[in-house]
mmCIF file of C-alpha atoms and ligand atoms in Angstrom:
data_model
loop_
_atom_site.group_PDB
_atom_site.id
_atom_site.type_symbol
_atom_site.label_atom_id
_atom_site.label_comp_id
_atom_site.label_asym_id
_atom_site.label_seq_id
_atom_site.Cartn_x
_atom_site.Cartn_y
_atom_site.Cartn_z
ATOM 1 C CA GLU F 1 0.000 0.000 0.000
ATOM 2 C CA LYS F 2 2.980 2.289 0.500
ATOM 3 C CA GLY F 3 4.058 1.534 -3.056
ATOM 4 C CA GLY F 4 7.606 0.538 -2.128
ATOM 5 C CA TYR F 5 8.159 3.521 0.179
ATOM 6 C CA ASP F 6 8.797 3.143 3.900
ATOM 7 C CA ARG F 7 6.258 5.739 4.847
ATOM 8 C CA PHE F 8 3.141 7.315 3.385
ATOM 9 C CA MET F 9 4.567 10.816 3.610
ATOM 10 C CA LEU F 10 7.538 9.935 1.401
ATOM 11 C CA LYS F 11 5.256 8.164 -1.058
ATOM 12 C CA GLU F 12 2.977 11.196 -1.192
ATOM 13 C CA ILE F 13 5.887 13.593 -1.661
ATOM 14 C CA HIS F 14 6.943 11.520 -4.654
ATOM 15 C CA GLU F 15 3.411 11.455 -6.032
ATOM 16 C CA GLN F 16 3.430 15.222 -6.517
ATOM 17 C CA PRO F 17 4.373 15.294 -10.201
ATOM 18 C CA LYS F 18 1.387 13.038 -10.877
ATOM 19 C CA ALA F 19 -0.907 15.073 -8.608
ATOM 20 C CA ILE F 20 0.115 18.216 -10.491
ATOM 21 C CA ARG F 21 -0.522 16.604 -13.878
ATOM 22 C CA ASP F 22 -3.873 15.156 -12.815
ATOM 23 C CA THR F 23 -5.067 18.459 -11.357
ATOM 24 C CA LEU F 24 -4.183 20.276 -14.575
ATOM 25 C CA ALA F 25 -5.531 17.660 -16.950
ATOM 26 C CA SER F 26 -8.757 18.429 -18.782
ATOM 27 C CA ARG F 27 -8.793 21.995 -17.485
ATOM 28 C CA ILE F 28 -6.658 23.403 -20.266
ATOM 29 C CA LYS F 29 -8.187 23.695 -23.697
ATOM 30 C CA ASP F 30 -6.482 25.229 -26.722
ATOM 31 C CA GLY F 31 -3.799 26.654 -24.476
ATOM 32 C CA LEU F 32 -6.271 28.440 -22.167
ATOM 33 C CA VAL F 33 -7.901 27.525 -18.854
ATOM 34 C CA ASP F 34 -11.504 26.372 -18.988
ATOM 35 C CA LEU F 35 -13.247 25.846 -15.655
ATOM 36 C CA SER F 36 -16.748 26.414 -16.986
ATOM 37 C CA ASN F 37 -17.741 22.802 -16.245
ATOM 38 C CA GLU F 38 -16.938 23.169 -12.552
ATOM 39 C CA VAL F 39 -17.365 26.840 -11.815
ATOM 40 C CA ALA F 40 -20.934 27.794 -12.586
ATOM 41 C CA LEU F 41 -20.285 31.504 -12.011
ATOM 42 C CA SER F 42 -21.300 33.326 -15.183
ATOM 43 C CA PRO F 43 -18.745 35.547 -16.933
ATOM 44 C CA GLU F 44 -20.792 38.504 -15.707
ATOM 45 C CA ALA F 45 -20.692 37.294 -12.109
ATOM 46 C CA ILE F 46 -16.927 36.780 -12.399
ATOM 47 C CA ARG F 47 -16.541 40.336 -13.690
ATOM 48 C CA ASN F 48 -18.624 41.594 -10.780
ATOM 49 C CA ILE F 49 -16.515 40.045 -8.021
ATOM 50 C CA GLU F 50 -15.275 42.878 -5.824
ATOM 51 C CA LYS F 51 -13.160 40.887 -3.404
ATOM 52 C CA ILE F 52 -12.096 37.378 -2.591
ATOM 53 C CA HIS F 53 -11.676 35.830 0.850
ATOM 54 C CA PHE F 54 -9.532 32.716 1.079
ATOM 55 C CA VAL F 55 -10.470 30.761 4.187
ATOM 56 C CA ALA F 56 -8.816 27.562 5.408
ATOM 57 C CA CYS F 57 -6.758 25.941 8.180
ATOM 58 C CA GLY F 58 -3.135 24.865 8.496
ATOM 59 C CA THR F 59 -1.460 23.860 5.278
ATOM 60 C CA ALA F 60 -4.565 24.708 3.266
ATOM 61 C CA TYR F 61 -4.386 28.222 4.778
ATOM 62 C CA HIS F 62 -0.811 28.466 3.551
ATOM 63 C CA ALA F 63 -2.067 27.593 0.073
ATOM 64 C CA GLY F 64 -4.541 30.461 0.502
ATOM 65 C CA LEU F 65 -1.655 32.830 1.252
ATOM 66 C CA VAL F 66 -0.159 31.917 -2.105
ATOM 67 C CA GLY F 67 -3.654 32.422 -3.510
ATOM 68 C CA LYS F 68 -3.669 36.014 -2.332
ATOM 69 C CA TYR F 69 -0.570 36.826 -4.382
ATOM 70 C CA VAL F 70 -1.773 34.852 -7.375
ATOM 71 C CA LEU F 71 -5.308 36.243 -7.628
ATOM 72 C CA GLU F 72 -4.184 39.799 -6.980
ATOM 73 C CA ASP F 73 -1.417 39.486 -9.531
ATOM 74 C CA LEU F 74 -3.313 37.694 -12.295
ATOM 75 C CA ALA F 75 -6.851 39.003 -11.889
ATOM 76 C CA ARG F 76 -6.260 42.224 -9.885
ATOM 77 C CA ILE F 77 -9.048 41.336 -7.462
ATOM 78 C CA PRO F 78 -8.392 42.397 -3.839
ATOM 79 C CA VAL F 79 -7.889 39.321 -1.657
ATOM 80 C CA GLU F 80 -7.911 38.654 2.051
ATOM 81 C CA CYS F 81 -6.778 35.397 3.526
ATOM 82 C CA ASP F 82 -8.001 34.145 6.893
ATOM 83 C CA VAL F 83 -7.631 31.198 9.172
ATOM 84 C CA ALA F 84 -11.104 29.620 9.317
ATOM 85 C CA SER F 85 -11.279 29.578 13.123
ATOM 86 C CA GLU F 86 -10.753 33.353 13.124
ATOM 87 C CA TYR F 87 -12.928 34.137 10.131
ATOM 88 C CA ARG F 88 -16.023 32.414 11.467
ATOM 89 C CA TYR F 89 -15.997 34.488 14.644
ATOM 90 C CA ARG F 90 -14.828 37.870 13.432
ATOM 91 C CA ASP F 91 -17.888 39.111 11.568
ATOM 92 C CA PRO F 92 -16.115 39.614 8.218
ATOM 93 C CA ILE F 93 -17.463 42.165 5.752
ATOM 94 C CA ILE F 94 -19.255 40.117 3.118
ATOM 95 C CA THR F 95 -21.487 41.279 0.276
ATOM 96 C CA ASP F 96 -23.093 39.510 -2.657
ATOM 97 C CA LYS F 97 -20.037 40.561 -4.654
ATOM 98 C CA THR F 98 -17.685 38.692 -2.322
ATOM 99 C CA LEU F 99 -16.348 35.337 -3.437
ATOM 100 C CA VAL F 100 -15.282 33.148 -0.541
ATOM 101 C CA VAL F 101 -12.845 30.423 -1.529
ATOM 102 C CA VAL F 102 -12.549 27.689 1.076
ATOM 103 C CA ILE F 103 -9.653 25.271 0.749
ATOM 104 C CA SER F 104 -9.738 21.887 2.443
ATOM 105 C CA GLN F 105 -8.031 18.628 1.583
ATOM 106 C CA SER F 106 -10.512 16.500 3.538
ATOM 107 C CA GLY F 107 -13.521 18.712 3.007
ATOM 108 C CA GLU F 108 -14.542 17.895 6.582
ATOM 109 C CA THR F 109 -12.588 20.354 8.739
ATOM 110 C CA ALA F 110 -15.063 21.722 11.296
ATOM 111 C CA ASP F 111 -13.840 25.323 11.305
ATOM 112 C CA THR F 112 -13.643 25.530 7.508
ATOM 113 C CA LEU F 113 -17.129 24.107 7.155
ATOM 114 C CA ALA F 114 -18.485 26.545 9.746
ATOM 115 C CA ALA F 115 -16.799 29.442 7.921
ATOM 116 C CA LEU F 116 -18.352 28.278 4.650
ATOM 117 C CA ARG F 117 -21.824 28.202 6.252
ATOM 118 C CA GLU F 118 -21.341 31.626 7.803
ATOM 119 C CA ALA F 119 -20.210 33.094 4.476
ATOM 120 C CA LYS F 120 -23.208 31.629 2.661
ATOM 121 C CA LYS F 121 -25.558 32.897 5.334
ATOM 122 C CA GLN F 122 -24.205 36.389 4.781
ATOM 123 C CA GLY F 123 -24.768 36.176 1.051
ATOM 124 C CA ALA F 124 -21.344 35.320 -0.342
ATOM 125 C CA ARG F 125 -20.831 32.960 -3.217
ATOM 126 C CA VAL F 126 -18.653 30.079 -1.991
ATOM 127 C CA LEU F 127 -16.186 28.178 -4.118
ATOM 128 C CA ALA F 128 -14.452 25.143 -2.624
ATOM 129 C CA ILE F 129 -11.068 23.698 -3.494
ATOM 130 C CA THR F 130 -11.068 20.203 -2.032
ATOM 131 C CA ASN F 131 -9.530 16.796 -2.551
ATOM 132 C CA VAL F 132 -12.575 14.749 -1.616
ATOM 133 C CA VAL F 133 -15.489 14.424 -4.016
ATOM 134 C CA GLY F 134 -18.738 14.331 -2.048
ATOM 135 C CA SER F 135 -17.217 15.760 1.150
ATOM 136 C CA SER F 136 -19.275 18.167 3.270
ATOM 137 C CA VAL F 137 -17.394 21.181 1.899
ATOM 138 C CA ALA F 138 -17.868 19.953 -1.679
ATOM 139 C CA ARG F 139 -21.582 19.391 -1.134
ATOM 140 C CA GLU F 140 -22.288 22.734 0.508
ATOM 141 C CA ALA F 141 -20.229 25.044 -1.708
ATOM 142 C CA ASP F 142 -21.750 26.708 -4.771
ATOM 143 C CA ASP F 143 -18.811 25.753 -6.979
ATOM 144 C CA VAL F 144 -16.162 23.079 -6.520
ATOM 145 C CA ILE F 145 -12.709 22.591 -7.965
ATOM 146 C CA ILE F 146 -11.454 19.130 -7.111
ATOM 147 C CA THR F 147 -7.725 18.657 -6.600
ATOM 148 C CA TRP F 148 -6.895 15.288 -8.074
ATOM 149 C CA ALA F 149 -4.130 14.443 -5.621
ATOM 150 C CA GLY F 150 -5.613 11.067 -4.696
ATOM 151 C CA PRO F 151 -5.987 9.891 -1.095
ATOM 152 C CA GLU F 152 -3.583 11.542 1.338
ATOM 153 C CA ILE F 153 -2.878 9.251 4.298
ATOM 154 C CA ALA F 154 0.083 10.857 6.112
ATOM 155 C CA VAL F 155 -1.072 13.431 8.634
ATOM 156 C CA ALA F 156 1.368 15.994 7.213
ATOM 157 C CA SER F 157 -0.118 17.342 4.029
ATOM 158 C CA THR F 158 2.137 17.402 0.953
ATOM 159 C CA LYS F 159 0.586 16.507 -2.381
ATOM 160 C CA ALA F 160 -2.725 18.079 -1.353
ATOM 161 C CA TYR F 161 -0.925 21.418 -0.890
ATOM 162 C CA THR F 162 0.808 21.377 -4.276
ATOM 163 C CA SER F 163 -2.435 20.461 -6.006
ATOM 164 C CA GLN F 164 -4.225 23.240 -4.128
ATOM 165 C CA LEU F 165 -1.647 25.602 -5.592
ATOM 166 C CA ILE F 166 -2.391 24.275 -9.068
ATOM 167 C CA ALA F 167 -6.127 24.805 -8.525
ATOM 168 C CA ILE F 168 -5.392 28.371 -7.405
ATOM 169 C CA TYR F 169 -3.311 29.101 -10.511
ATOM 170 C CA LEU F 170 -6.115 27.732 -12.682
ATOM 171 C CA LEU F 171 -8.648 29.918 -10.894
ATOM 172 C CA GLY F 172 -6.439 33.001 -11.210
ATOM 173 C CA LEU F 173 -5.834 32.406 -14.894
ATOM 174 C CA TYR F 174 -9.506 31.738 -15.561
ATOM 175 C CA PHE F 175 -10.602 34.924 -13.799
ATOM 176 C CA ALA F 176 -7.861 36.941 -15.501
ATOM 177 C CA GLN F 177 -9.113 35.689 -18.849
ATOM 178 C CA VAL F 178 -12.792 36.374 -18.181
ATOM 179 C CA ARG F 179 -12.086 39.812 -16.728
ATOM 180 C CA GLY F 180 -9.773 40.607 -19.619
ATOM 181 C CA HIS F 181 -6.993 41.528 -17.304
ATOM 182 C CA LYS F 182 -4.274 39.759 -19.256
ATOM 183 C CA SER F 183 -3.900 39.306 -22.987
ATOM 184 C CA GLU F 184 -4.376 35.869 -24.457
ATOM 185 C CA ALA F 185 -0.681 35.730 -25.312
ATOM 186 C CA GLU F 186 0.325 36.535 -21.723
ATOM 187 C CA LEU F 187 -2.054 33.915 -20.373
ATOM 188 C CA LYS F 188 -0.817 31.277 -22.796
ATOM 189 C CA GLU F 189 2.741 31.984 -21.790
ATOM 190 C CA ILE F 190 1.964 31.417 -18.088
ATOM 191 C CA ILE F 191 -0.072 28.311 -18.901
ATOM 192 C CA SER F 192 2.800 26.835 -20.878
ATOM 193 C CA HIS F 193 5.005 27.218 -17.778
ATOM 194 C CA LEU F 194 2.261 25.630 -15.691
ATOM 195 C CA GLY F 195 2.360 22.652 -18.043
ATOM 196 C CA GLN F 196 6.072 22.201 -17.381
ATOM 197 C CA LEU F 197 5.785 22.174 -13.594
ATOM 198 C CA ALA F 198 5.222 18.427 -13.162
ATOM 199 C CA GLY F 199 8.414 17.634 -15.041
ATOM 200 C CA LEU F 200 10.330 20.217 -13.028
ATOM 201 C CA ALA F 201 8.915 18.744 -9.805
ATOM 202 C CA GLU F 202 10.449 15.425 -10.867
ATOM 203 C CA GLN F 203 13.823 17.158 -11.154
ATOM 204 C CA VAL F 204 13.474 18.685 -7.689
ATOM 205 C CA LEU F 205 12.828 15.253 -6.193
ATOM 206 C CA GLU F 206 16.293 14.259 -7.314
ATOM 207 C CA TYR F 207 17.797 16.516 -4.641
ATOM 208 C CA GLU F 208 16.529 14.150 -1.980
ATOM 209 C CA GLY F 209 20.014 12.959 -0.967
ATOM 210 C CA LYS F 210 21.352 16.455 -0.527
ATOM 211 C CA ILE F 211 18.347 17.591 1.493
ATOM 212 C CA ALA F 212 18.531 14.491 3.684
ATOM 213 C CA GLU F 213 22.150 15.298 4.413
ATOM 214 C CA PHE F 214 21.391 18.879 5.435
ATOM 215 C CA ALA F 215 18.409 17.724 7.523
ATOM 216 C CA ARG F 216 20.631 15.247 9.380
ATOM 217 C CA SER F 217 23.187 17.963 10.030
ATOM 218 C CA ILE F 218 20.677 20.192 11.843
ATOM 219 C CA ALA F 219 18.545 17.500 13.505
ATOM 220 C CA ASP F 220 20.030 18.126 16.949
ATOM 221 C CA ASN F 221 19.067 21.791 16.915
ATOM 222 C CA GLU F 222 15.975 22.836 18.815
ATOM 223 C CA HIS F 223 15.353 26.081 16.926
ATOM 224 C CA LEU F 224 15.432 27.040 13.296
ATOM 225 C CA PHE F 225 14.335 29.911 11.092
ATOM 226 C CA PHE F 226 12.818 30.115 7.640
ATOM 227 C CA LEU F 227 13.098 33.374 5.735
ATOM 228 C CA GLY F 228 11.556 34.596 2.528
ATOM 229 C CA ARG F 229 9.932 37.549 0.827
ATOM 230 C CA GLY F 230 6.765 37.640 -1.237
ATOM 231 C CA LEU F 231 5.698 34.184 -2.350
ATOM 232 C CA ASP F 232 8.773 32.760 -0.663
ATOM 233 C CA TYR F 233 7.407 34.009 2.652
ATOM 234 C CA ALA F 234 4.175 32.072 2.102
ATOM 235 C CA VAL F 235 6.213 28.949 1.307
ATOM 236 C CA ALA F 236 8.470 29.547 4.318
ATOM 237 C CA LEU F 237 5.404 29.407 6.570
ATOM 238 C CA GLU F 238 4.475 26.032 5.106
ATOM 239 C CA GLY F 239 8.041 24.694 5.419
ATOM 240 C CA SER F 240 8.100 25.774 9.046
ATOM 241 C CA LEU F 241 4.764 24.120 9.823
ATOM 242 C CA LYS F 242 5.914 20.875 8.213
ATOM 243 C CA LEU F 243 9.096 20.810 10.274
ATOM 244 C CA LYS F 244 7.339 21.545 13.582
ATOM 245 C CA GLU F 245 4.588 19.078 12.913
ATOM 246 C CA ILE F 246 6.689 15.971 12.364
ATOM 247 C CA SER F 247 10.211 16.636 13.687
ATOM 248 C CA TYR F 248 9.135 18.666 16.755
ATOM 249 C CA ILE F 249 11.933 21.141 16.087
ATOM 250 C CA HIS F 250 10.735 24.620 16.946
ATOM 251 C CA SER F 251 10.874 26.840 13.923
ATOM 252 C CA GLU F 252 9.565 30.188 12.820
ATOM 253 C CA ALA F 253 9.033 31.650 9.412
ATOM 254 C CA TYR F 254 9.667 35.339 8.911
ATOM 255 C CA ALA F 255 9.164 37.786 6.137
ATOM 256 C CA ALA F 256 12.843 38.585 5.735
ATOM 257 C CA GLY F 257 12.266 42.338 5.913
ATOM 258 C CA GLU F 258 10.859 41.888 9.435
ATOM 259 C CA LEU F 259 14.095 40.416 10.782
ATOM 260 C CA LYS F 260 15.423 43.720 11.986
ATOM 261 C CA HIS F 261 12.251 44.340 13.946
ATOM 262 C CA GLY F 262 13.028 41.783 16.614
ATOM 263 C CA THR F 263 13.925 38.362 15.288
ATOM 264 C CA LEU F 264 17.520 39.199 14.539
ATOM 265 C CA ALA F 265 18.091 39.158 18.307
ATOM 266 C CA LEU F 266 17.596 35.385 18.223
ATOM 267 C CA ILE F 267 20.182 34.722 15.521
ATOM 268 C CA GLU F 268 23.341 33.387 17.087
ATOM 269 C CA GLU F 269 26.293 31.156 16.257
ATOM 270 C CA ASN F 270 25.278 27.987 14.375
ATOM 271 C CA ILE F 271 21.537 28.542 14.322
ATOM 272 C CA PRO F 272 20.185 26.969 11.128
ATOM 273 C CA VAL F 273 18.408 29.336 8.742
ATOM 274 C CA VAL F 274 16.620 28.215 5.598
ATOM 275 C CA ALA F 275 16.555 31.204 3.255
ATOM 276 C CA LEU F 276 14.339 31.156 0.181
ATOM 277 C CA ALA F 277 15.464 33.456 -2.632
ATOM 278 C CA THR F 278 13.467 32.391 -5.687
ATOM 279 C CA GLN F 279 11.679 35.686 -6.303
ATOM 280 C CA SER F 280 13.641 37.877 -8.684
ATOM 281 C CA SER F 281 11.977 41.179 -7.723
ATOM 282 C CA VAL F 282 13.253 40.894 -4.139
ATOM 283 C CA PHE F 283 16.373 38.812 -4.755
ATOM 284 C CA ASP F 284 18.877 41.536 -3.809
ATOM 285 C CA LYS F 285 16.935 42.289 -0.647
ATOM 286 C CA MET F 286 17.056 38.615 0.306
ATOM 287 C CA VAL F 287 20.801 38.484 -0.262
ATOM 288 C CA SER F 288 21.310 41.340 2.191
ATOM 289 C CA ASN F 289 19.058 39.638 4.745
ATOM 290 C CA ILE F 290 21.112 36.468 4.342
ATOM 291 C CA GLN F 291 24.304 38.429 4.888
ATOM 292 C CA GLU F 292 22.803 39.861 8.074
ATOM 293 C CA VAL F 293 22.220 36.404 9.551
ATOM 294 C CA LYS F 294 25.522 35.032 8.250
ATOM 295 C CA ALA F 295 27.356 37.870 9.967
ATOM 296 C CA ARG F 296 25.868 36.605 13.247
ATOM 297 C CA GLY F 297 27.053 33.055 12.679
ATOM 298 C CA ALA F 298 23.927 31.410 11.227
ATOM 299 C CA LYS F 299 24.295 28.233 9.182
ATOM 300 C CA VAL F 300 22.356 29.009 6.018
ATOM 301 C CA LEU F 301 20.697 26.674 3.542
ATOM 302 C CA GLY F 302 19.774 28.887 0.608
ATOM 303 C CA PHE F 303 17.257 28.212 -2.137
ATOM 304 C CA ALA F 304 18.166 29.819 -5.427
ATOM 305 C CA VAL F 305 16.875 29.555 -8.955
ATOM 306 C CA GLU F 306 19.011 27.734 -11.507
ATOM 307 C CA GLY F 307 21.504 30.112 -13.038
ATOM 308 C CA ASP F 308 21.874 32.305 -9.931
ATOM 309 C CA SER F 309 25.481 32.106 -8.927
ATOM 310 C CA GLU F 310 25.169 35.116 -6.642
ATOM 311 C CA LEU F 311 23.544 33.337 -3.698
ATOM 312 C CA GLN F 312 26.167 30.598 -3.429
ATOM 313 C CA LYS F 313 28.710 33.105 -2.171
ATOM 314 C CA SER F 314 26.546 34.047 0.806
ATOM 315 C CA VAL F 315 25.258 30.670 2.051
ATOM 316 C CA ASP F 316 26.660 27.403 3.428
ATOM 317 C CA GLU F 317 24.631 25.076 1.217
ATOM 318 C CA VAL F 318 22.434 25.797 -1.745
ATOM 319 C CA ILE F 319 19.442 24.034 -3.258
ATOM 320 C CA THR F 320 18.793 24.981 -6.851
ATOM 321 C CA ILE F 321 15.206 25.305 -7.996
ATOM 322 C CA PRO F 322 14.710 24.690 -11.737
ATOM 323 C CA LYS F 323 13.802 27.791 -13.670
ATOM 324 C CA THR F 324 10.142 28.704 -13.983
ATOM 325 C CA ILE F 325 8.308 32.022 -13.649
ATOM 326 C CA ASP F 326 8.365 33.560 -10.154
ATOM 327 C CA LEU F 327 4.626 33.133 -9.710
ATOM 328 C CA LEU F 328 4.861 29.345 -10.048
ATOM 329 C CA ALA F 329 8.018 28.800 -7.998
ATOM 330 C CA PRO F 330 6.177 27.841 -4.764
ATOM 331 C CA VAL F 331 5.202 24.479 -6.266
ATOM 332 C CA LEU F 332 8.871 23.620 -6.691
ATOM 333 C CA THR F 333 10.271 25.325 -3.590
ATOM 334 C CA VAL F 334 7.988 23.534 -1.163
ATOM 335 C CA ILE F 335 9.083 20.044 -2.238
ATOM 336 C CA PRO F 336 12.617 20.214 -0.786
ATOM 337 C CA LEU F 337 11.111 21.742 2.368
ATOM 338 C CA GLN F 338 8.806 18.741 2.735
ATOM 339 C CA LEU F 339 11.784 16.414 2.282
ATOM 340 C CA PHE F 340 13.734 18.481 4.795
ATOM 341 C CA ALA F 341 11.038 18.027 7.456
ATOM 342 C CA TYR F 342 10.769 14.345 6.582
ATOM 343 C CA TYR F 343 14.463 13.606 6.999
ATOM 344 C CA ALA F 344 14.777 15.722 10.145
ATOM 345 C CA CYS F 345 11.962 13.627 11.609
ATOM 346 C CA ILE F 346 13.553 10.318 10.567
ATOM 347 C CA GLN F 347 16.883 11.373 12.009
ATOM 348 C CA ARG F 348 15.224 12.180 15.331
ATOM 349 C CA GLY F 349 13.421 8.829 15.278
ATOM 350 C CA TYR F 350 9.808 9.962 15.333
ATOM 351 C CA ASP F 351 6.736 8.523 13.644
ATOM 352 C CA VAL F 352 6.496 10.481 10.387
ATOM 353 C CA ASP F 353 3.009 9.470 9.358
ATOM 354 C CA LYS F 354 1.383 9.915 12.771
ATOM 355 C CA PRO F 355 2.828 12.867 14.651
ATOM 356 C CA ARG F 356 1.869 13.201 18.305
ATOM 357 C CA ASN F 357 -1.322 15.052 19.251
ATOM 358 C CA LEU F 358 -2.512 15.461 15.642
ATOM 359 C CA ALA F 359 -5.312 13.946 13.583
ATOM 360 C CA LYS F 360 -5.588 13.831 9.807
ATOM 361 C CA SER F 361 -8.986 15.415 9.747
ATOM 362 C CA VAL F 362 -9.987 17.873 12.454
ATOM 363 C CA THR F 363 -13.740 17.496 12.656
ATOM 364 C CA VAL F 364 -14.103 19.144 16.057
ATOM 365 C CA GLU F 365 -13.422 22.770 16.880
HETATM 366 C C1 F6R N 401 -0.558 20.067 8.075
HETATM 367 C C2 F6R N 401 -1.950 19.660 7.875
HETATM 368 C C3 F6R N 401 -3.038 20.480 8.483
HETATM 369 C C4 F6R N 401 -4.236 20.580 7.523
HETATM 370 C C5 F6R N 401 -5.418 21.295 8.209
HETATM 371 C C6 F6R N 401 -6.569 21.488 7.272
HETATM 372 O O1 F6R N 401 0.331 19.242 7.416
HETATM 373 O O2 F6R N 401 -2.199 18.680 7.223
HETATM 374 O O3 F6R N 401 -2.581 21.736 8.840
HETATM 375 O O4 F6R N 401 -3.830 21.265 6.389
HETATM 376 O O5 F6R N 401 -5.815 20.553 9.328
HETATM 377 O O6 F6R N 401 -7.064 20.266 6.809
HETATM 378 P P1 F6R N 401 -8.019 20.201 5.565
HETATM 379 O O7 F6R N 401 -7.230 20.653 4.394
HETATM 380 O O8 F6R N 401 -8.421 18.759 5.459
HETATM 381 O O9 F6R N 401 -9.167 21.119 5.839
#
């Protein structure tokens, strides 16, 4: 049942290229995204959307954070992203021109379901991104985009997250097209990169040995930091959650520009720092943040995009992400972070698939 792998999590990490392909399949026609079979919103209703709220928990919430960048960038619709347990109790401002997008692998998370019901009660249109056909979230939402990741057994979510990202890109591209925000040529260009992601994910999986080695080298540490800017910050949050969840190493993810506002005080000799620098618009800023932590003795694992020789000079180890457009990089960047958490956990001798105190599906508040 584990398909030759020792643990479900490792199997599911390796299933990501397939999950990406399956989630894309049949949704791209003549080089453009077509979601009209799943999203019943009329073109007019799509043009009338005034704001989007992404609502989810845990890893799915981190996908929503990527969603904020993606939808704002592609479709220029203002987006807020909330944790479901906060959203449901904070009396959010919802109108009939608000689209609430709930994201849930299981489709049964109590807080996400309650947020969905609250949003509908207040008149929002609700679109669900979920991995389970026929789940409560899928049944109660107005529109559903299924992520075709297949069953996810390990408690730590991996392939569900990457397929949620794919669903978000599809949604962003579809809305951009309907709202006429991008030209057909621009959209086709992005979609062609989207089509290459599964193959690039296969390449990233080949770094497994190198990641395992770095993970083993830091496994005795009790604290670790993840840094990133822009989309890399959203991915850093997910990498940090993964590590905490299964290896029980305390870690924090910071928007690298926030370092100086407190966190830098915690950087001392030999503290491991994972620094993500895949976003070209803030690359130079990231390099200076890396230099700031290096100067205080941090041991830095940097993530750079293929062809960047600049970063190597400033870090101790480097993981090279194959070249894609900045917007799509999270799909590739998160994979080594999942492997990192996995191997840190193995090294420390914990149960990867069933971390303490956690359940796969949180159906109580
Ligand atoms: C972390 C993890 C959780 C879930 C969260 C939401 O690895 O798996 O944070 O993402 O409990 O679950 P779903 O997506 O089923 O609503």
